[in-house]
Amino acid sequence: RKPENCAFVIFGVSGDLTHRLVLPSLYNLAAENLLPEKFCVVGAARRAMSNDELRDSLLKGLREFATRPVDDVVAHQLLQCVTFVEADSKDPSSFETLKKHLDALECSRGTGGNRLFYLATPPAAFAPTARELGRVGLMKEDNGAWRRLVIEKPFGTDLASAKALNAELLKIMDEHQIYRIDHYLGKETVQNILVLRFANGMFEPIWNRNHIDHIQITVEERLGVGHRGGFYDATGALRDMVPNHLFQLMSLVAMEPPTRFDAHSVRSEKAEVLSAIQQPSEAEALKSSVRAQYLAGRIGNADVPDYRKVPDVRPGSTTETYVALKLMIDNWRWAGVPFYLRTGKALAHKRTEVAIKFKQAPLSMFSGTAVDRLSQNFLTIGIAPTETIELQFNAKIPGPSVTIDGVEMKFRYGDYFKADPSTGYETLIYDCMIGDNILFQRADGVEAGWQAVQPFLNAWKNAGSNGIETYAAGSDGPACADDLLRRDGRSWRKFT
Ligand code: BG6
């Protein structure tokens, strides 16, 4: 299905995100013939440039970041749709100019008045840009034409700022016009969590505290902070990853079955389960969290310096580059089942997975066998580096005596489905254009996420540098992350 005709306005068109992800995704959509019949892209930025300069720079980006070989004809057609407009929220007249530019384009290109505004800008520009769009009437939906705003993360820096940003946006537009992106929802394996749970009969009956011992969510990265020192040092691993990406995974795994597969039902259930995350006291928050910073080490063949030596990181910074949390959900399904979350930078492996650990079988009948080699019953949804679903269980080793070994069944997406490589943004951009916001965060979901991490942010702030641990770059993370589970008689699933 082709989206309706529209104008696609990108604020921050000269930036990294546009070049790395937005344009390559538009290109992939163009190559699949999934862009609207009548379409135009308006690139907006503060620094003036000509249409040709913008097109050249986008083409260069495309050649570097495209996920498939660039077909010159498709690229040329797409870039011919692109024009530049100078827009600066500090210069109100520039938004009047943008409006005129769009009116004129709509006549010449016949895009029909539908407009999508994509904020690929630094977060400080989100509210001022939205305000200007509202002031000049660009967000007003009239004569059947739609107006949509796409916002990237980070959406706020804590509960109060996320609420303030939501309130600000909702003064200017309606919730249905807002598309808060979390790129994790563009990942096929993440979308598949709902299908795995609700399109199969065998999982749902055991998906609860009677059968599940605990759940682990791991997002480990090999990359350090790179050239994002300034942003990262003000943000840290918790804010950067947990209320958004890890909570997307957690809510999909933990939510109740939605009545319908539509944006209202799915997003309501996701927000509901996040709002049921227990709010620990300050002392409990410190006990059930681990924060750590990486020290110099080696990843592969590369020497990685201390986090504190990264350009733009404050010399005595206490910002965490690793976080592990134990969270409890206060509802009927999950009472007593811990969710252990961990994420960090500069680790030994790149690994993103959700591992569901089922309760141990009563094994007395096998006492005397090699019980210590028994595998734990993990069902693991692998998101990176390979897209998999894996089940670990126990089997009898062939032979006259009964000895048991842990074995595994592994489904690899790549073996079954031959999909063209993508950026992960195509579905999201396509959905914005067809008006389906099921894969986007709603205001209450974002706020429920911040509410759940706020006790940790508060406790850490009050604790200052007390309690921040270290780990060597290239290691598996700080030892105290293991203690978090060991205290409960559990351990992290090993990387296989
Ligand atoms: C981004 C974070 O949102 O997600 C980055 O800002 C992080 O710090 C990235 O590296 C991880 O995404 P992925 O898809 O590689 O797991």
XYZ file of C-alpha atoms and ligand atoms in Angstrom, residues 153 183-184 187 221 228 240-241 245 345 350, ligand 1:
27
model
C 14.796 10.534 21.453
C 14.303 2.949 16.839
C 14.040 -0.334 18.758
C 13.612 -3.804 14.589
C 27.667 -2.754 23.184
C 29.505 11.826 21.591
C 20.274 6.894 27.154
C 18.947 3.337 27.056
C 14.935 0.960 24.398
C 29.285 0.509 26.513
C 27.674 -6.708 21.069
C 20.873 4.940 20.842
C 21.778 5.378 21.944
O 19.567 5.395 21.079
O 20.880 3.518 20.762
C 23.184 4.891 21.666
O 21.760 6.794 22.055
C 23.204 3.395 21.473
O 24.065 5.246 22.737
C 22.149 2.964 20.453
O 24.487 3.029 21.019
C 22.013 1.456 20.450
O 21.230 1.046 19.363
P 21.369 -0.423 18.755
O 20.273 -0.484 17.734
O 22.737 -0.509 18.190
O 21.180 -1.373 19.895
